[in-house]
Amino acid sequence: MNIALALSPLLVVGIGALLLMLAEAFSTNPSRDLAGTGGTGGLALGATTVLFTSAAFACTVWMVGVENVGDVSAVAPWLILDRFTLFFDITLCLGGGLASLLAGGYLLEHRIDRGEFYALILFATFGAMMLAAAGDALTLFLGLETMSIGAYAMTAFRRASARSAEGALKYFLLGSFAAALLIYGFALIYGATGHTDLAGIGASARSAGGRSPMFIVGALLVLVGMVFKVSAVPFHAWAPDAYEGAPTPATAFMAVAVKAGAFAMLLRVLVLALGDAGWTSWASGWPPVVATLCVLTMTVANVIAGRQESVKRMLAYSSIAHAGYLLLGVTAMMQNPAQGIASVLFYLLAYTASTAGAFGALILCGSFEREAVSYEDLAGIGKRHPAPALAFSLFLVSLAGIPPTAGFFAKWFIFKAAIEGGLYWLAIIGFVNSVIGAYYYLRVLVFMYMREPAAGAEFARPMRSGYVTAALLVSAILVLALGLTPTRYLDLAIGAATFGNG
Amino acid sequence: MTLVTVYSYACAAFALAGALSVVIAKNPIRSAMGLLLLILSIAGLFLALDAQFLATIQLIVYAGAIVILFLFVIMLLGPHDETPTDRKGLVARVFGGGLFALAGLGVLSAVARVSASARPMPVPSVPATFGGVDAFGSVLFSSALVPFELSSALLMVAVVGAIAVARGRQGARTLSRGEREVLASPFVPDVETHHSGVFSHEIQLGEGHAASPAKVAASTGKGGA
């Protein structure tokens, strides 16, 4: 066995993306019109197959044991191949695969199905997987940029739409700025410690040199660059516009895969580079900073989300609020790193299935004539079209954190980690926030089942698509499986919660 | 103060002046020239760090290719002397700028304080071949092979993304109704308050906003043939 099997999740996605691009370039589909649209349905299937194959490879390597598949130190310190990486590979491939299934239905319905979208999804997922495996500032930055540039381009995919272009430009400018801050932070840290690999930075941080002003400023800048990507308040300004302007499959991808990749980076840096006793203590480390961001993110996002008139924008704010709950789990790492990481991993898996499903249901409720956007668009859809409404309800209930769905146990484990870490106040604020959150999720249910569209008003009609239905089925099975047998998946998350292969 | 120190500070000052003139200049050509000054100064800084190869690459790629490309684009679009002034959100912008300047000053003072007090970083002795093409290449293809290979994914996604965004312009005629509505309005109103009932108006397709079929056919004919 050599290193290729350990790297196989990455290799499958990378090679698959190149093959799909070739297939797209050489396909001669007569149904294709001049603008290059039409007949890319097979690509959606191809992209999904590639991503799920990669997830299957990750599962295989997990079961064989990543320490048995070859000398993983061959790629050290650039890439770290451990169970943490594999868990993220599976989560990211799942998110990317669901997004490409959604794209297969959405892009065709809305006449923007150009093959580049699938290449972008694959490369962006590749970047996110690189980010999850990164053990050095250089590979971390490469992964971050690969993921982000893919996301920028996907946001701008419907270029003729003013809102898509606006969201993409905001995202691009602010994202580049955040990347510059991150790089500047790592440059200062390199100046203070002489290391770019995270483990080396961590070793220096333990010694006296790790408390110099230069190192502290560098760490702060790196932290800002990272929380920008997870869209924590007050670095969230780009998120609602980008999420709303992007084609909905791209929104789903950003909400699940980009967020998961950013959290992988956050966990790695906080544990490897800033994981010593001084930096993880409440008095002299990052926990108060992350806790403040966490409270701000949860509260601001939930309050604003309740006031939205657009369901898509509400889901955008909801994904910011979920970043807040996740930051609660990150803060809980200060006492017990393994438990904090495990709760974040489980939450990300549950959140990926629920959010991708919710955006998918929103796609399914609209069609080319009229996309389902506002609450009024969904009025009475539960009676006219029960199946999409039922799916939407399941995912919203999961996002709200009501049993027996995945979202309930995800929140449960996060709050449990926080309480056992002694963060009672944070857990209480988180709980109050999830009650506020339930209001706007359930409001959608009220509109779907208890309202009728105003007389003479137009309403959205659901589209038909096998791809979207398949994505909803996969997400629904996962949401129920995680909700009914949570301990199995939590055990996997706990297994992934230690870095390295010790 | 040795000669190298003086040289480094001079380069840094020029770089700062160049960066400032990029931002401040009203004429885009002056901005491009400021960028050129910045790039040349950074190449000078690379020289002071014994990185001759990087300095050369900086000159060839950035000064030689990218700035020239910028100038071409500016010339093609026609340089306007004055950028239109925009007073919207002036308070927020001044506040944001001030806050950022304060934060920047804080960082600067912290860095200055530590560099004044702390012992200097142990600088590893540099072998004679450091910074040349040989040394650069051997690092790139041996110890740093993994990030070098991974950077190909970054370049690829950038190329595909550029194509995706450029081709997206042709789709104006195939927008859904809500999208056409947004396009037809003279400017997009505040997004926060935009949603209630916006789709109930009549659709008006402005001439300038939607690409005419002939235009689309012509542009795809060029690209696709």
XYZ file of C-alpha atoms in Angstrom:
727
model
C 0.000 0.000 0.000
C 1.281 3.417 -0.691
C 0.209 6.938 -0.109
C -2.242 6.913 -3.037
C -4.912 5.074 -1.055
C -4.627 7.487 1.860
C -4.948 10.377 -0.583
C -7.669 8.686 -2.620
C -10.588 10.933 -1.501
C -8.703 13.966 -2.790
C -7.434 12.212 -5.910
C -10.876 10.936 -6.889
C -12.381 14.424 -6.746
C -9.471 16.065 -8.579
C -9.242 13.511 -11.383
C -13.024 13.264 -11.594
C -13.282 17.016 -12.081
C -10.762 16.919 -14.935
C -12.537 13.994 -16.617
C -15.910 15.696 -16.331
C -14.491 18.846 -17.913
C -13.182 16.757 -20.816
C -16.545 15.025 -21.156
C -18.303 18.386 -21.214
C -15.939 19.805 -23.820
C -16.258 16.843 -26.197
C -19.934 16.100 -25.771
C -21.960 16.874 -28.889
C -25.478 17.120 -27.631
C -27.943 18.172 -30.330
C -30.321 19.658 -27.772
C -27.725 22.233 -26.809
C -28.538 25.772 -27.932
C -26.141 28.514 -28.956
C -25.462 29.803 -25.468
C -24.180 26.361 -24.542
C -27.122 25.454 -22.365
C -29.098 22.255 -22.485
C -28.040 18.679 -22.188
C -25.759 18.879 -19.186
C -27.964 16.649 -17.069
C -25.478 13.810 -17.309
C -22.823 16.032 -15.804
C -24.856 16.437 -12.625
C -25.030 12.694 -12.318
C -21.306 12.461 -13.075
C -20.363 15.063 -10.481
C -22.539 13.412 -7.867
C -21.041 10.020 -8.647
C -17.518 11.384 -8.339
C -18.251 13.010 -4.984
C -20.052 10.014 -3.530
C -17.261 7.731 -4.792
C -14.790 9.937 -3.004
C -16.888 9.665 0.159
C -16.911 5.887 -0.282
C -13.113 5.877 -0.576
C -12.927 7.964 2.582
C -15.164 5.413 4.344
C -12.927 2.587 3.120
C -9.772 4.271 4.370
C -11.539 4.933 7.673
C -12.446 1.271 8.064
C -9.049 -0.057 7.039
C -7.539 2.457 9.435
C -5.675 5.424 8.090
C -2.513 4.281 9.902
C -2.556 1.027 7.907
C -2.781 2.445 4.416
C 0.708 3.676 3.966
C 3.176 6.191 5.196
C 1.037 9.286 5.703
C 4.058 11.208 6.920
C 5.172 11.361 3.280
C 2.962 14.383 2.764
C 3.608 15.867 6.218
C 3.599 18.591 7.286
C 1.691 19.898 4.291
C -1.288 17.596 4.618
C -2.431 15.770 7.713
C -4.230 12.525 6.950
C -6.151 11.363 9.981
C -9.700 10.464 10.936
C -10.562 14.128 11.356
C -9.677 14.704 7.704
C -11.649 11.639 6.629
C -14.730 12.722 8.567
C -14.595 16.091 6.857
C -13.988 14.427 3.484
C -17.226 12.496 3.946
C -19.192 15.552 5.136
C -17.857 17.759 2.352
C -18.437 15.181 -0.374
C -21.949 14.684 0.918
C -22.618 18.432 0.828
C -21.045 18.834 -2.605
C -22.870 15.766 -3.957
C -26.233 17.051 -2.725
C -25.495 20.479 -4.208
C -24.681 18.976 -7.611
C -27.871 16.907 -7.528
C -29.815 20.090 -6.797
C -27.943 21.842 -9.603
C -28.965 19.080 -11.994
C -32.606 20.015 -11.475
C -32.348 23.742 -10.850
C -30.004 24.818 -13.636
C -32.029 22.953 -16.257
C -35.322 24.372 -15.002
C -34.004 27.931 -14.982
C -32.215 27.673 -18.352
C -28.743 28.316 -17.013
C -27.366 24.814 -17.199
C -23.828 25.314 -18.380
C -21.348 22.580 -17.633
C -18.854 24.792 -15.802
C -21.015 24.733 -12.715
C -20.197 21.104 -11.993
C -16.480 21.630 -12.511
C -16.689 24.541 -10.069
C -18.517 22.439 -7.473
C -15.935 19.670 -7.786
C -12.924 21.974 -7.563
C -14.427 23.942 -4.691
C -15.060 20.690 -2.834
C -11.485 19.690 -3.617
C -10.333 22.977 -2.068
C -12.452 22.420 1.015
C -11.010 18.903 1.434
C -7.528 20.357 1.050
C -8.420 22.871 3.750
C -9.620 20.128 6.091
C -6.343 18.262 5.628
C -4.060 21.290 5.717
C -1.281 21.166 8.279
C 0.660 24.162 7.033
C -0.258 27.786 6.445
C 0.662 27.404 2.771
C -1.647 24.465 1.991
C -4.285 26.033 4.211
C -4.241 29.174 2.104
C -4.220 27.221 -1.156
C -7.241 25.211 -0.024
C -9.054 28.277 1.214
C -8.567 30.134 -2.044
C -9.489 27.144 -4.215
C -12.701 26.767 -2.263
C -13.470 30.492 -2.194
C -12.782 31.214 -5.874
C -15.073 28.365 -6.808
C -17.748 29.829 -4.536
C -17.298 33.361 -5.957
C -17.713 32.087 -9.500
C -20.750 30.010 -8.568
C -22.350 33.061 -6.943
C -21.851 35.058 -10.132
C -23.059 32.180 -12.280
C -26.260 33.967 -13.286
C -24.337 36.981 -14.487
C -27.300 38.637 -16.215
C -29.051 39.004 -12.885
C -28.150 42.234 -11.125
C -28.567 40.646 -7.730
C -26.312 37.714 -8.531
C -23.578 40.072 -9.740
C -23.982 42.310 -6.687
C -23.765 39.414 -4.248
C -20.770 37.936 -6.031
C -18.879 41.224 -6.107
C -19.460 41.844 -2.392
C -18.442 38.297 -1.589
C -15.346 38.529 -3.771
C -14.109 41.876 -2.417
C -14.733 41.103 1.249
C -13.437 37.552 0.815
C -10.195 38.753 -0.763
C -9.812 41.254 2.035
C -10.277 38.549 4.655
C -7.775 36.321 2.852
C -5.290 39.214 2.927
C -5.791 39.604 6.680
C -5.243 35.862 7.125
C -2.027 35.956 5.127
C -0.790 39.016 7.008
C -1.528 37.231 10.277
C 0.426 34.159 9.207
C 3.279 36.402 8.051
C 3.455 38.008 11.496
C 3.283 34.593 13.161
C 6.097 33.397 10.904
C 8.078 36.467 11.912
C 7.525 35.699 15.587
C 8.115 31.953 15.504
C 9.924 31.058 12.299
C 7.343 28.397 11.451
C 4.588 28.107 8.882
C 3.468 24.590 9.810
C 0.724 24.604 12.418
C 2.407 22.070 14.688
C 5.625 24.101 14.679
C 3.682 27.273 15.450
C 2.013 25.426 18.307
C 5.382 24.294 19.688
C 6.667 27.865 19.607
C 3.454 29.177 21.146
C 4.139 26.963 24.160
C 7.528 28.539 24.652
C 8.003 32.146 25.701
C 8.125 33.467 22.148
C 4.455 32.635 21.678
C 3.263 35.531 23.803
C 5.065 38.313 21.978
C 2.876 41.179 20.699
C 3.729 40.217 17.149
C 2.436 36.684 17.658
C -0.727 37.937 19.390
C -1.518 40.396 16.607
C -0.825 37.691 14.036
C -3.086 35.216 15.806
C -5.840 37.840 15.994
C -5.601 38.569 12.273
C -5.675 34.853 11.442
C -8.726 34.462 13.661
C -10.506 37.332 11.889
C -9.708 35.839 8.495
C -11.118 32.486 9.595
C -14.326 33.700 11.240
C -15.016 35.744 8.134
C -15.256 32.501 6.206
C -17.625 30.925 8.728
C -19.691 34.151 8.428
C -19.728 35.017 12.123
C -21.172 38.372 13.156
C -19.710 41.062 12.765
C -17.981 39.581 9.707
C -21.199 38.363 8.124
C -22.148 41.350 5.939
C -21.415 39.487 2.706
C -23.399 36.377 3.525
C -27.077 37.369 3.071
C -26.471 39.136 -0.250
C -24.240 36.410 -1.626
C -26.588 33.646 -0.472
C -29.604 35.403 -1.894
C -28.066 36.398 -5.222
C -26.490 33.034 -5.964
C -28.405 30.328 -7.817
C -29.973 28.202 -5.071
C -27.719 25.110 -5.536
C -24.708 27.411 -5.142
C -26.302 28.835 -2.004
C -26.729 25.323 -0.665
C -23.094 24.571 -1.473
C -21.874 27.708 0.276
C -24.064 27.066 3.289
C -22.854 23.487 3.771
C -19.484 22.766 2.170
C -17.827 26.175 2.430
C -18.949 26.501 6.026
C -17.765 22.991 6.910
C -14.386 23.654 5.274
C -14.010 26.902 7.187
C -14.820 25.171 10.460
C -12.265 22.461 9.700
C -9.662 25.204 9.285
C -10.780 26.924 12.483
C -10.555 23.720 14.530
C -7.148 22.775 13.127
C -5.613 26.177 13.757
C -7.097 26.606 17.225
C -6.074 23.122 18.372
C -2.708 22.722 16.640
C -1.339 26.247 16.661
C -3.118 27.799 19.644
C -3.876 24.702 21.678
C -1.580 25.101 24.672
C -2.732 25.832 28.221
C -2.150 29.569 28.002
C -3.978 30.097 24.755
C -6.968 27.967 25.712
C -7.492 29.538 29.140
C -10.325 32.002 29.617
C -8.015 34.617 31.112
C -5.301 34.807 28.481
C -6.429 33.036 25.328
C -8.954 32.898 22.531
C -12.046 31.518 24.377
C -13.502 34.941 25.387
C -13.043 36.202 21.821
C -14.743 33.161 20.289
C -17.469 33.243 22.966
C -18.246 36.905 22.184
C -18.423 36.134 18.473
C -20.648 33.162 19.269
C -23.164 35.196 21.298
C -23.198 38.021 18.759
C -23.622 35.627 15.846
C -26.466 33.643 17.367
C -28.392 36.653 18.636
C -28.025 39.057 15.728
C -28.644 36.412 13.073
C -31.712 34.966 14.783
C -33.292 38.368 15.403
C -32.735 39.527 11.821
C -33.820 36.188 10.355
C -37.194 36.524 12.071
C -37.813 39.785 10.237
C -37.156 38.556 6.699
C -39.888 38.385 4.086
C -37.866 36.153 1.765
C -37.525 32.513 2.720
C -34.196 32.228 0.893
C -32.815 35.191 2.818
C -34.227 33.777 6.028
C -32.338 30.540 5.347
C -29.206 32.619 4.724
C -29.516 34.265 8.148
C -30.357 30.883 9.619
C -27.068 29.517 8.310
C -25.286 32.434 10.026
C -27.118 31.553 13.249
C -25.979 27.943 12.932
C -22.399 29.192 12.648
C -23.079 30.726 16.065
C -24.144 27.398 17.578
C -21.074 25.789 16.041
C -18.872 28.463 17.625
C -20.412 27.438 20.945
C -18.966 23.972 20.378
C -15.644 25.557 19.395
C -15.602 27.524 22.655
C -16.299 24.304 24.554
C -12.969 22.986 23.235
C -11.191 25.084 25.879
C -11.988 22.512 28.594
C -12.210 19.283 26.715
C -10.909 19.500 23.154
C -12.089 16.055 22.076
C -15.667 16.564 23.241
C -15.885 20.038 21.714
C -14.546 18.845 18.369
C -16.839 15.817 18.366
C -19.915 17.972 18.992
C -18.910 20.343 16.165
C -18.323 17.409 13.788
C -21.691 15.856 14.546
C -23.413 19.229 14.218
C -21.790 19.832 10.842
C -22.968 16.467 9.545
C -26.540 17.057 10.749
C -26.480 20.653 9.509
C -25.206 19.577 6.067
C -28.102 17.169 5.571
C -30.763 19.553 6.940
C -29.606 22.703 5.128
C -28.995 21.067 1.775
C -32.438 19.504 2.139
C -34.095 22.810 3.047
C -32.625 24.616 0.045
C -33.537 21.630 -2.109
C -37.143 21.777 -0.940
C -37.199 25.507 -1.674
C -35.965 24.728 -5.194
C -38.606 22.065 -5.623
C -41.409 24.432 -4.570
C -40.708 26.838 -7.461
C -40.383 26.567 -11.203
C -39.126 28.608 -14.135
C -42.252 30.736 -14.216
C -41.929 31.688 -10.614
C -39.247 30.770 -8.114
C -40.452 30.257 -4.578
C -38.867 33.172 -2.730
C -41.233 34.871 -0.316
C -43.437 33.399 2.383
C -46.491 34.272 0.262
C -45.126 32.118 -2.563
C -45.438 29.132 -0.263
C -48.937 29.924 0.990
C -51.179 26.887 0.861
C -48.623 24.700 -0.850
C -49.166 22.018 1.783
C -52.638 21.369 0.405
C -51.855 21.737 -3.263
C -48.592 19.812 -3.275
C -48.169 17.769 -0.115
C -44.935 15.967 -1.015
C -42.558 18.955 -1.352
C -44.234 20.618 1.617
C -43.705 17.532 3.748
C -40.018 17.372 2.808
C -39.578 21.090 3.521
C -41.272 20.632 6.925
C -38.924 17.807 7.886
C -35.797 19.854 7.146
C -37.135 22.972 8.863
C -38.031 20.941 11.950
C -34.506 19.564 11.927
C -32.999 23.053 11.577
C -35.176 24.246 14.446
C -33.840 21.398 16.569
C -37.039 19.515 17.346
C -36.846 15.738 18.001
C -36.709 13.156 16.490
C -34.595 14.809 13.811
C -30.853 15.247 13.393
C -30.941 18.899 14.432
C -32.186 18.084 17.921
C -29.301 15.826 18.843
C -26.799 18.107 17.141
C -27.873 20.999 19.380
C -28.096 18.640 22.350
C -24.466 17.535 22.008
C -23.254 21.102 21.520
C -25.079 22.338 24.616
C -23.944 19.288 26.558
C -20.315 20.003 25.654
C -20.778 23.628 26.686
C -22.378 22.789 30.034
C -19.774 20.161 30.877
C -17.147 22.746 30.027
C -18.670 25.090 32.587
C -20.046 27.554 30.022
C -23.510 27.764 31.573
C -24.313 31.265 30.369
C -23.345 30.485 26.817
C -25.504 27.363 26.858
C -28.474 29.350 28.184
C -28.061 32.058 25.529
C -27.797 29.318 22.916
C -30.971 27.714 24.170
C -32.906 31.009 24.156
C -31.668 31.586 20.633
C -32.840 28.226 19.398
C -36.289 29.090 20.761
C -36.214 32.373 18.811
C -35.052 30.363 15.791
C -37.999 28.006 16.056
C -40.307 30.980 15.457
C -39.217 31.708 11.924
C -38.804 28.075 10.926
C -42.311 27.265 12.093
C -43.625 30.406 10.390
C -42.853 28.703 7.083
C -44.926 25.714 8.192
C -47.795 28.053 9.108
C -47.730 29.585 5.647
C -47.485 26.206 3.949
C -50.329 24.526 5.801
C -52.573 27.197 7.282
C -52.635 30.044 4.770
C -54.145 30.334 1.348
C -52.745 32.600 -1.360
C -54.578 35.908 -1.663
C -57.339 35.893 -4.254
C -55.965 36.483 -7.741
C -52.359 36.459 -6.541
C -49.832 34.352 -8.401
C -48.239 31.523 -6.522
C -45.266 29.329 -7.206
C -45.885 25.934 -8.744
C -43.517 23.095 -7.872
C -41.158 21.842 -10.563
C -40.549 18.197 -11.357
C -37.048 16.853 -11.227
C -35.645 13.447 -10.459
C -32.348 14.987 -9.348
C -33.905 17.262 -6.747
C -36.127 14.453 -5.518
C -33.108 12.182 -5.164
C -31.221 14.865 -3.201
C -34.210 15.339 -0.905
C -34.496 11.596 -0.347
C -30.831 11.261 0.584
C -31.021 14.246 2.944
C -34.262 13.046 4.520
C -32.854 9.570 5.175
C -29.780 11.129 6.781
C -31.810 13.558 8.882
C -33.933 10.712 10.222
C -30.998 8.325 10.659
C -29.014 10.898 12.613
C -32.091 11.699 14.658
C -33.097 8.126 15.462
C -29.709 6.503 16.009
C -27.502 9.431 17.007
C -25.031 7.479 19.135
C -23.659 5.523 16.171
C -22.738 8.715 14.372
C -21.583 10.423 17.530
C -19.172 7.554 18.118
C -17.768 8.155 14.646
C -17.414 11.872 15.438
C -15.654 11.063 18.731
C -13.336 8.738 16.816
C -12.494 11.622 14.492
C -11.968 14.151 17.246
C -8.299 13.516 17.926
C -5.672 14.835 15.587
C -2.926 12.661 14.226
C -3.065 8.889 14.385
C -2.261 8.304 18.018
C 22.967 51.531 9.839
C 24.328 49.449 7.061
C 23.817 50.087 3.403
C 21.392 47.144 3.103
C 19.197 48.561 5.868
C 19.040 51.955 4.177
C 18.258 50.270 0.879
C 15.459 48.191 2.448
C 13.859 51.191 4.089
C 14.040 53.138 0.813
C 12.355 50.272 -1.032
C 9.696 50.020 1.661
C 9.020 53.769 1.458
C 8.686 53.609 -2.323
C 6.362 50.610 -2.007
C 4.181 52.519 0.423
C 4.111 55.583 -1.827
C 3.175 53.410 -4.793
C 0.390 51.654 -2.894
C -1.010 54.982 -1.685
C -1.007 56.470 -5.173
C -2.891 53.425 -6.491
C -5.684 54.176 -4.082
C -5.619 57.968 -4.132
C -5.042 58.778 -7.808
C -8.187 59.812 -9.662
C -6.741 58.995 -13.054
C -6.620 55.211 -13.574
C -3.382 55.469 -15.540
C -1.713 57.087 -12.566
C -3.072 54.271 -10.435
C -1.517 51.707 -12.765
C 1.768 53.584 -12.600
C 1.563 53.566 -8.815
C 1.105 49.813 -9.005
C 4.208 49.601 -11.172
C 6.187 51.541 -8.561
C 4.887 49.199 -5.843
C 5.892 46.120 -7.811
C 9.344 47.445 -8.591
C 9.934 48.301 -4.934
C 8.868 44.844 -3.848
C 11.254 43.350 -6.375
C 13.906 45.526 -4.739
C 12.970 44.120 -1.335
C 13.297 40.575 -2.692
C 16.820 41.462 -3.858
C 17.716 42.618 -0.365
C 16.574 39.212 0.929
C 18.918 37.326 -1.430
C 15.958 36.137 -3.513
C 17.233 37.089 -6.960
C 15.036 34.649 -8.800
C 11.859 35.910 -7.132
C 12.852 39.496 -7.912
C 13.292 38.617 -11.578
C 9.984 36.765 -11.710
C 8.301 39.702 -10.000
C 9.627 42.017 -12.698
C 8.775 39.760 -15.618
C 5.334 38.617 -14.523
C 3.921 41.536 -12.586
C 5.649 44.576 -14.042
C 6.071 43.132 -17.501
C 2.778 41.375 -18.023
C 0.131 42.306 -15.512
C 0.601 46.069 -15.320
C 0.819 46.233 -19.102
C -2.424 44.272 -19.307
C -4.023 46.737 -16.900
C -2.851 49.617 -19.087
C -4.266 47.955 -22.197
C -7.643 47.505 -20.537
C -7.695 51.090 -19.257
C -6.770 52.400 -22.704
C -9.420 50.261 -24.383
C -12.133 51.391 -22.005
C -10.983 55.002 -22.325
C -9.433 56.666 -19.298
C -11.763 59.022 -17.481
C -9.949 61.678 -15.525
C -12.535 61.913 -12.805
C -14.166 59.039 -11.050
C -17.727 59.990 -10.135
C -17.998 61.001 -6.514
C -20.462 59.102 -4.418
C -21.690 60.711 -1.227
C -23.930 57.812 -0.243
C -22.936 56.324 3.075
C -20.119 58.811 3.556
C -20.426 58.706 7.350
C -20.250 54.923 7.417
C -17.268 54.933 5.092
C -15.366 57.552 7.088
C -16.191 55.695 10.292
C -15.078 52.373 8.827
C -11.921 53.869 7.396
C -11.107 55.566 10.701
C -11.673 52.363 12.632
C -9.469 50.442 10.252
C -6.751 53.109 10.445
C -6.849 52.881 14.248
C -6.562 49.097 14.125
C -3.709 49.379 11.652
C -1.902 51.869 13.880
C -2.362 49.481 16.797
C -0.804 46.646 14.830
C 2.034 48.875 13.686
C 2.831 50.083 17.188
C 2.735 46.536 18.561
C 5.077 45.313 15.861
C 7.352 48.317 16.301
C 7.467 47.793 20.059
C 8.424 44.169 19.784
C 11.021 44.726 17.109
C 12.598 47.463 19.278
C 12.742 45.422 22.469
C 13.026 41.767 21.525
C 16.213 40.029 20.576
C 16.549 39.782 16.826
C 15.244 36.647 15.160
C 18.010 34.124 14.610
C 18.574 34.395 10.890
C 19.768 31.093 9.448
C 22.979 31.382 7.476
C 22.163 31.491 3.816
C 23.980 29.109 1.481
C 25.627 30.666 -1.530
C 23.134 29.122 -3.950
C 20.104 30.480 -2.064
C 17.611 32.387 -4.152
C 18.856 31.191 -7.508
C 16.879 29.197 -10.055
C 18.531 25.927 -8.942
C 17.679 26.327 -5.283
C 14.197 27.560 -6.041
C 13.471 24.681 -8.377
C 14.844 22.032 -6.057
C 12.626 23.266 -3.212
C 9.632 23.435 -5.504
C 10.049 19.890 -6.772
C 11.236 18.146 -3.617
C 10.257 19.361 -0.182
C 7.423 21.657 -1.336
C 6.092 19.298 -4.004
C 2.712 18.829 -2.309
C 1.652 22.502 -2.233
C 3.137 22.950 -5.704
C 0.882 20.226 -7.090
C -2.104 21.466 -5.111
C -1.710 24.971 -6.484
C -2.650 23.559 -9.891
C -6.173 23.079 -8.524
C -6.251 26.746 -7.550
C -5.196 27.847 -11.029
C -7.700 25.492 -12.631
C -10.629 26.692 -10.561
C -9.699 30.297 -11.341
C -9.675 29.606 -15.091
C -12.958 27.679 -15.002
C -14.512 30.358 -12.804
C -13.485 33.128 -15.188
C -15.029 31.241 -18.109
C -18.206 30.543 -16.154
C -18.654 34.200 -15.233
C -17.832 35.459 -18.720
C -20.246 33.068 -20.411
C -22.972 33.918 -17.929
C -23.508 37.304 -19.564
C -25.220 35.781 -22.562
C -28.133 34.377 -20.647
C -30.149 37.597 -20.328
C -32.991 36.413 -22.456
C -33.537 33.248 -20.502
C -34.139 34.817 -17.112
C -37.104 33.947 -15.001
C -39.722 36.619 -14.508
C -38.473 37.856 -11.182
C -34.977 38.274 -12.558
C -36.195 40.246 -15.547
C -38.062 42.501 -13.183
C -34.884 43.267 -11.293
C -33.006 43.885 -14.513
C -35.631 46.187 -15.902
C -35.633 48.525 -12.944
C -33.162 51.398 -13.392
C -31.213 50.360 -10.350
C -31.684 47.647 -7.788
C -33.322 49.118 -4.708
C -32.233 48.263 -1.208
C -32.179 44.515 -1.069
C -33.463 44.336 2.500
C -36.866 45.772 1.632
C -37.148 44.499 -1.866
C -39.286 41.444 -1.620
C -42.834 42.177 -0.741
C -44.904 42.119 -3.854
C -42.109 42.899 -6.244
C -43.095 40.141 -8.605
C -46.622 41.390 -9.095
C -45.711 44.288 -11.414
C -45.746 44.214 -15.165
C -42.572 43.081 -16.848
C -40.707 45.673 -18.793
C -37.632 44.634 -20.616
C -35.326 47.593 -21.175
C -33.531 47.617 -24.521
C -30.122 48.013 -23.014
C -30.497 45.360 -20.383
C -31.341 42.256 -22.299
C -28.941 41.027 -24.917
C -30.658 40.908 -28.288
C -30.752 37.486 -29.939
C -28.516 38.702 -32.765
C -25.890 39.852 -30.306
C -25.969 36.563 -28.472
C -25.698 34.608 -31.687
C -22.759 36.717 -32.824
C -20.836 36.373 -29.588
C -21.394 32.656 -29.265
C -20.554 32.152 -32.880
C -17.182 33.688 -32.238
C -16.486 31.691 -29.089
C -18.035 28.404 -30.037
C -16.935 27.796 -33.595
